[in-house]
């Protein structure tokens, strides 16, 4: 068995999680320390670290804790490699589609952010910085994010969103 020489802090630093998050995953049954000393110190192996990295990646994809639990328990009840392969394919195919949709949304948002930066720079270079930010939102073809963020309710320029 591998040496359990990693602390909760080591796992947190290696994954960008907090110790509190690691404890939460333990409480939810997604992660367990390999050793808990008499003093309550939790020790983990490299295998535990890899499991935590997988949990973090799956959370980043937007999977719920229940969905992650199902993935982590894929092998339960499988008697051979064929059963495992079938279950693996069934469970992960849907998550792959979900990841693809999320990636497409992220790419759309990235494009919108890039377009917004370009639109703001273009507007500033053509009208100057003294103009109200609402005017940036009113520019023809202004991206949605600019329209939403640049307008301010009750703005004295009269271009902002109506006061509530």
PDB file of C-alpha atoms in Angstrom:
ATOM      1  CA  UNK A   1       0.000   0.000   0.000  1.00  0.00           C
ATOM      2  CA  UNK A   2       1.214   3.511  -0.800  1.00  0.00           C
ATOM      3  CA  UNK A   3       2.445   5.742   1.977  1.00  0.00           C
ATOM      4  CA  UNK A   4      -0.156   8.074   3.404  1.00  0.00           C
ATOM      5  CA  UNK A   5       2.156  11.054   3.684  1.00  0.00           C
ATOM      6  CA  UNK A   6      -0.123  13.868   2.478  1.00  0.00           C
ATOM      7  CA  UNK A   7      -2.095  16.125   4.819  1.00  0.00           C
ATOM      8  CA  UNK A   8      -5.402  17.857   4.142  1.00  0.00           C
ATOM      9  CA  UNK A   9      -3.394  21.017   3.557  1.00  0.00           C
ATOM     10  CA  UNK A  10      -1.218  19.240   0.997  1.00  0.00           C
ATOM     11  CA  UNK A  11      -4.325  18.111  -0.881  1.00  0.00           C
ATOM     12  CA  UNK A  12      -5.796  21.597  -0.704  1.00  0.00           C
ATOM     13  CA  UNK A  13      -2.634  23.204  -2.102  1.00  0.00           C
ATOM     14  CA  UNK A  14      -2.294  20.591  -4.853  1.00  0.00           C
ATOM     15  CA  UNK A  15      -5.879  21.008  -6.068  1.00  0.00           C
ATOM     16  CA  UNK A  16      -6.782  24.608  -5.317  1.00  0.00           C
ATOM     17  CA  UNK A  17      -9.505  23.453  -2.919  1.00  0.00           C
ATOM     18  CA  UNK A  18      -9.787  24.508   0.693  1.00  0.00           C
ATOM     19  CA  UNK A  19      -9.340  22.172   3.654  1.00  0.00           C
ATOM     20  CA  UNK A  20     -12.981  22.882   4.428  1.00  0.00           C
ATOM     21  CA  UNK A  21     -13.988  21.626   0.954  1.00  0.00           C
ATOM     22  CA  UNK A  22     -11.957  18.465   1.481  1.00  0.00           C
ATOM     23  CA  UNK A  23     -13.733  17.868   4.788  1.00  0.00           C
ATOM     24  CA  UNK A  24     -17.070  18.460   3.066  1.00  0.00           C
ATOM     25  CA  UNK A  25     -16.229  15.810   0.451  1.00  0.00           C
ATOM     26  CA  UNK A  26     -15.354  13.463   3.309  1.00  0.00           C
ATOM     27  CA  UNK A  27     -18.697  14.155   4.995  1.00  0.00           C
ATOM     28  CA  UNK A  28     -20.456  13.465   1.684  1.00  0.00           C
ATOM     29  CA  UNK A  29     -18.631  10.148   1.327  1.00  0.00           C
ATOM     30  CA  UNK A  30     -16.730  11.135  -1.809  1.00  0.00           C
ATOM     31  CA  UNK A  31     -13.284  11.074  -0.220  1.00  0.00           C
ATOM     32  CA  UNK A  32     -11.832   9.339   2.810  1.00  0.00           C
ATOM     33  CA  UNK A  33      -8.446   9.718   4.439  1.00  0.00           C
ATOM     34  CA  UNK A  34      -6.343   6.586   4.304  1.00  0.00           C
ATOM     35  CA  UNK A  35      -5.305   7.079   7.914  1.00  0.00           C
ATOM     36  CA  UNK A  36      -6.734   9.125  10.775  1.00  0.00           C
ATOM     37  CA  UNK A  37      -4.344   9.307  13.712  1.00  0.00           C
ATOM     38  CA  UNK A  38      -5.417   9.088  17.340  1.00  0.00           C
ATOM     39  CA  UNK A  39      -5.040  12.875  17.392  1.00  0.00           C
ATOM     40  CA  UNK A  40      -7.445  13.233  14.470  1.00  0.00           C
ATOM     41  CA  UNK A  41      -4.815  14.088  11.836  1.00  0.00           C
ATOM     42  CA  UNK A  42      -5.924  12.943   8.402  1.00  0.00           C
ATOM     43  CA  UNK A  43      -3.351  11.442   6.064  1.00  0.00           C
ATOM     44  CA  UNK A  44      -3.814  10.737   2.385  1.00  0.00           C
ATOM     45  CA  UNK A  45      -2.023   8.886  -0.406  1.00  0.00           C
ATOM     46  CA  UNK A  46      -1.275   9.953  -3.968  1.00  0.00           C
ATOM     47  CA  UNK A  47      -4.276   7.819  -4.959  1.00  0.00           C
ATOM     48  CA  UNK A  48      -6.487   9.939  -2.667  1.00  0.00           C
ATOM     49  CA  UNK A  49      -5.048  13.052  -4.288  1.00  0.00           C
ATOM     50  CA  UNK A  50      -5.946  11.750  -7.745  1.00  0.00           C
ATOM     51  CA  UNK A  51      -9.469  10.985  -6.552  1.00  0.00           C
ATOM     52  CA  UNK A  52      -9.785  14.555  -5.245  1.00  0.00           C
ATOM     53  CA  UNK A  53      -8.503  15.920  -8.560  1.00  0.00           C
ATOM     54  CA  UNK A  54     -11.166  13.882 -10.368  1.00  0.00           C
ATOM     55  CA  UNK A  55     -13.868  15.160  -7.987  1.00  0.00           C
ATOM     56  CA  UNK A  56     -12.697  18.741  -8.604  1.00  0.00           C
ATOM     57  CA  UNK A  57     -12.716  18.267 -12.367  1.00  0.00           C
ATOM     58  CA  UNK A  58     -16.200  16.774 -12.302  1.00  0.00           C
ATOM     59  CA  UNK A  59     -17.443  19.651 -10.133  1.00  0.00           C
ATOM     60  CA  UNK A  60     -15.916  22.060 -12.643  1.00  0.00           C
ATOM     61  CA  UNK A  61     -18.024  20.381 -15.322  1.00  0.00           C
ATOM     62  CA  UNK A  62     -21.082  21.219 -13.251  1.00  0.00           C
ATOM     63  CA  UNK A  63     -21.880  17.725 -12.002  1.00  0.00           C
ATOM     64  CA  UNK A  64     -23.823  17.436  -8.777  1.00  0.00           C
ATOM     65  CA  UNK A  65     -22.415  15.583  -5.793  1.00  0.00           C
ATOM     66  CA  UNK A  66     -24.875  12.759  -6.481  1.00  0.00           C
ATOM     67  CA  UNK A  67     -23.697  12.448 -10.078  1.00  0.00           C
ATOM     68  CA  UNK A  68     -20.091  12.414  -8.923  1.00  0.00           C
ATOM     69  CA  UNK A  69     -20.913   9.759  -6.344  1.00  0.00           C
ATOM     70  CA  UNK A  70     -22.430   7.593  -9.117  1.00  0.00           C
ATOM     71  CA  UNK A  71     -19.310   7.994 -11.223  1.00  0.00           C
ATOM     72  CA  UNK A  72     -17.014   7.157  -8.321  1.00  0.00           C
ATOM     73  CA  UNK A  73     -19.072   4.036  -7.627  1.00  0.00           C
ATOM     74  CA  UNK A  74     -19.100   2.811 -11.246  1.00  0.00           C
ATOM     75  CA  UNK A  75     -17.199  -0.333 -10.405  1.00  0.00           C
ATOM     76  CA  UNK A  76     -19.508  -1.406  -7.565  1.00  0.00           C
ATOM     77  CA  UNK A  77     -21.300  -4.584  -8.507  1.00  0.00           C
ATOM     78  CA  UNK A  78     -19.262  -5.178 -11.635  1.00  0.00           C
ATOM     79  CA  UNK A  79     -17.938  -8.731 -11.780  1.00  0.00           C
ATOM     80  CA  UNK A  80     -15.690  -8.329 -14.799  1.00  0.00           C
ATOM     81  CA  UNK A  81     -14.140  -5.839 -17.169  1.00  0.00           C
ATOM     82  CA  UNK A  82     -16.976  -6.114 -19.703  1.00  0.00           C
ATOM     83  CA  UNK A  83     -19.607  -5.157 -17.112  1.00  0.00           C
ATOM     84  CA  UNK A  84     -17.444  -2.262 -16.001  1.00  0.00           C
ATOM     85  CA  UNK A  85     -16.927  -1.091 -19.599  1.00  0.00           C
ATOM     86  CA  UNK A  86     -20.662  -1.142 -20.319  1.00  0.00           C
ATOM     87  CA  UNK A  87     -21.505   0.790 -17.160  1.00  0.00           C
ATOM     88  CA  UNK A  88     -18.662   3.220 -17.796  1.00  0.00           C
ATOM     89  CA  UNK A  89     -19.940   3.958 -21.289  1.00  0.00           C
ATOM     90  CA  UNK A  90     -23.576   4.313 -20.190  1.00  0.00           C
ATOM     91  CA  UNK A  91     -22.866   6.700 -17.351  1.00  0.00           C
ATOM     92  CA  UNK A  92     -20.173   8.802 -18.950  1.00  0.00           C
ATOM     93  CA  UNK A  93     -21.758   9.270 -22.384  1.00  0.00           C
ATOM     94  CA  UNK A  94     -24.364  11.660 -20.967  1.00  0.00           C
ATOM     95  CA  UNK A  95     -21.758  13.561 -19.008  1.00  0.00           C
ATOM     96  CA  UNK A  96     -19.650  13.922 -22.128  1.00  0.00           C
ATOM     97  CA  UNK A  97     -22.587  15.532 -23.927  1.00  0.00           C
ATOM     98  CA  UNK A  98     -23.133  17.834 -20.933  1.00  0.00           C
ATOM     99  CA  UNK A  99     -19.454  18.804 -20.986  1.00  0.00           C
ATOM    100  CA  UNK A 100     -19.677  19.572 -24.708  1.00  0.00           C
ATOM    101  CA  UNK A 101     -22.685  21.867 -24.174  1.00  0.00           C
ATOM    102  CA  UNK A 102     -20.890  23.629 -21.321  1.00  0.00           C
ATOM    103  CA  UNK A 103     -17.789  24.081 -23.465  1.00  0.00           C
ATOM    104  CA  UNK A 104     -19.892  25.600 -26.250  1.00  0.00           C
ATOM    105  CA  UNK A 105     -21.515  28.030 -23.765  1.00  0.00           C
ATOM    106  CA  UNK A 106     -18.111  29.002 -22.408  1.00  0.00           C
ATOM    107  CA  UNK A 107     -16.829  29.622 -25.942  1.00  0.00           C
ATOM    108  CA  UNK A 108     -19.871  31.828 -26.673  1.00  0.00           C
ATOM    109  CA  UNK A 109     -19.285  33.812 -23.478  1.00  0.00           C
ATOM    110  CA  UNK A 110     -15.584  34.162 -24.288  1.00  0.00           C
ATOM    111  CA  UNK A 111     -16.439  35.516 -27.731  1.00  0.00           C
ATOM    112  CA  UNK A 112     -18.947  37.929 -26.216  1.00  0.00           C
ATOM    113  CA  UNK A 113     -16.354  39.166 -23.727  1.00  0.00           C
ATOM    114  CA  UNK A 114     -13.784  39.680 -26.484  1.00  0.00           C
ATOM    115  CA  UNK A 115     -16.383  41.484 -28.625  1.00  0.00           C
ATOM    116  CA  UNK A 116     -17.337  43.639 -25.631  1.00  0.00           C
ATOM    117  CA  UNK A 117     -13.733  44.654 -25.002  1.00  0.00           C
ATOM    118  CA  UNK A 118     -13.309  45.559 -28.662  1.00  0.00           C
ATOM    119  CA  UNK A 119     -16.608  47.490 -28.720  1.00  0.00           C
ATOM    120  CA  UNK A 120     -15.690  49.509 -25.653  1.00  0.00           C
ATOM    121  CA  UNK A 121     -12.238  50.339 -27.006  1.00  0.00           C
ATOM    122  CA  UNK A 122     -13.744  51.339 -30.351  1.00  0.00           C
ATOM    123  CA  UNK A 123     -16.368  53.521 -28.659  1.00  0.00           C
ATOM    124  CA  UNK A 124     -13.763  55.214 -26.469  1.00  0.00           C
ATOM    125  CA  UNK A 125     -11.479  55.959 -29.394  1.00  0.00           C
ATOM    126  CA  UNK A 126     -14.325  57.470 -31.435  1.00  0.00           C
ATOM    127  CA  UNK A 127     -16.123  59.498 -28.728  1.00  0.00           C
ATOM    128  CA  UNK A 128     -13.652  60.022 -25.903  1.00  0.00           C
ATOM    129  CA  UNK A 129     -13.732  59.125 -22.231  1.00  0.00           C
ATOM    130  CA  UNK A 130     -15.866  62.049 -21.051  1.00  0.00           C
ATOM    131  CA  UNK A 131     -19.064  60.537 -22.424  1.00  0.00           C
ATOM    132  CA  UNK A 132     -21.376  58.692 -20.014  1.00  0.00           C
ATOM    133  CA  UNK A 133     -20.988  54.913 -19.843  1.00  0.00           C
ATOM    134  CA  UNK A 134     -24.664  54.563 -20.827  1.00  0.00           C
ATOM    135  CA  UNK A 135     -23.698  55.820 -24.290  1.00  0.00           C
ATOM    136  CA  UNK A 136     -21.430  52.803 -24.699  1.00  0.00           C
ATOM    137  CA  UNK A 137     -24.447  50.579 -24.041  1.00  0.00           C
ATOM    138  CA  UNK A 138     -26.548  52.532 -26.545  1.00  0.00           C
ATOM    139  CA  UNK A 139     -24.014  52.163 -29.354  1.00  0.00           C
ATOM    140  CA  UNK A 140     -25.292  50.176 -32.285  1.00  0.00           C
ATOM    141  CA  UNK A 141     -24.281  46.554 -32.082  1.00  0.00           C
ATOM    142  CA  UNK A 142     -23.167  46.799 -28.457  1.00  0.00           C
ATOM    143  CA  UNK A 143     -22.786  43.281 -27.032  1.00  0.00           C
ATOM    144  CA  UNK A 144     -25.322  42.137 -24.431  1.00  0.00           C
ATOM    145  CA  UNK A 145     -22.825  42.295 -21.563  1.00  0.00           C
ATOM    146  CA  UNK A 146     -22.055  45.942 -22.358  1.00  0.00           C
ATOM    147  CA  UNK A 147     -25.752  46.794 -22.549  1.00  0.00           C
ATOM    148  CA  UNK A 148     -26.433  45.156 -19.204  1.00  0.00           C
ATOM    149  CA  UNK A 149     -23.406  46.471 -17.311  1.00  0.00           C
ATOM    150  CA  UNK A 150     -22.929  49.982 -18.718  1.00  0.00           C
ATOM    151  CA  UNK A 151     -26.459  51.246 -18.088  1.00  0.00           C
ATOM    152  CA  UNK A 152     -27.253  52.554 -14.645  1.00  0.00           C
ATOM    153  CA  UNK A 153     -30.733  53.191 -13.305  1.00  0.00           C
ATOM    154  CA  UNK A 154     -31.406  56.851 -12.701  1.00  0.00           C
ATOM    155  CA  UNK A 155     -28.322  58.023 -14.583  1.00  0.00           C
ATOM    156  CA  UNK A 156     -28.558  61.801 -15.141  1.00  0.00           C
ATOM    157  CA  UNK A 157     -27.624  61.399 -18.808  1.00  0.00           C
ATOM    158  CA  UNK A 158     -31.112  60.071 -19.483  1.00  0.00           C
ATOM    159  CA  UNK A 159     -29.832  57.018 -21.374  1.00  0.00           C
ATOM    160  CA  UNK A 160     -29.687  54.654 -18.427  1.00  0.00           C
ATOM    161  CA  UNK A 161     -32.251  52.086 -17.468  1.00  0.00           C
ATOM    162  CA  UNK A 162     -35.388  53.552 -15.943  1.00  0.00           C
ATOM    163  CA  UNK A 163     -35.277  54.024 -12.192  1.00  0.00           C
ATOM    164  CA  UNK A 164     -37.185  51.310 -10.302  1.00  0.00           C
TER     165      UNK A 164
END
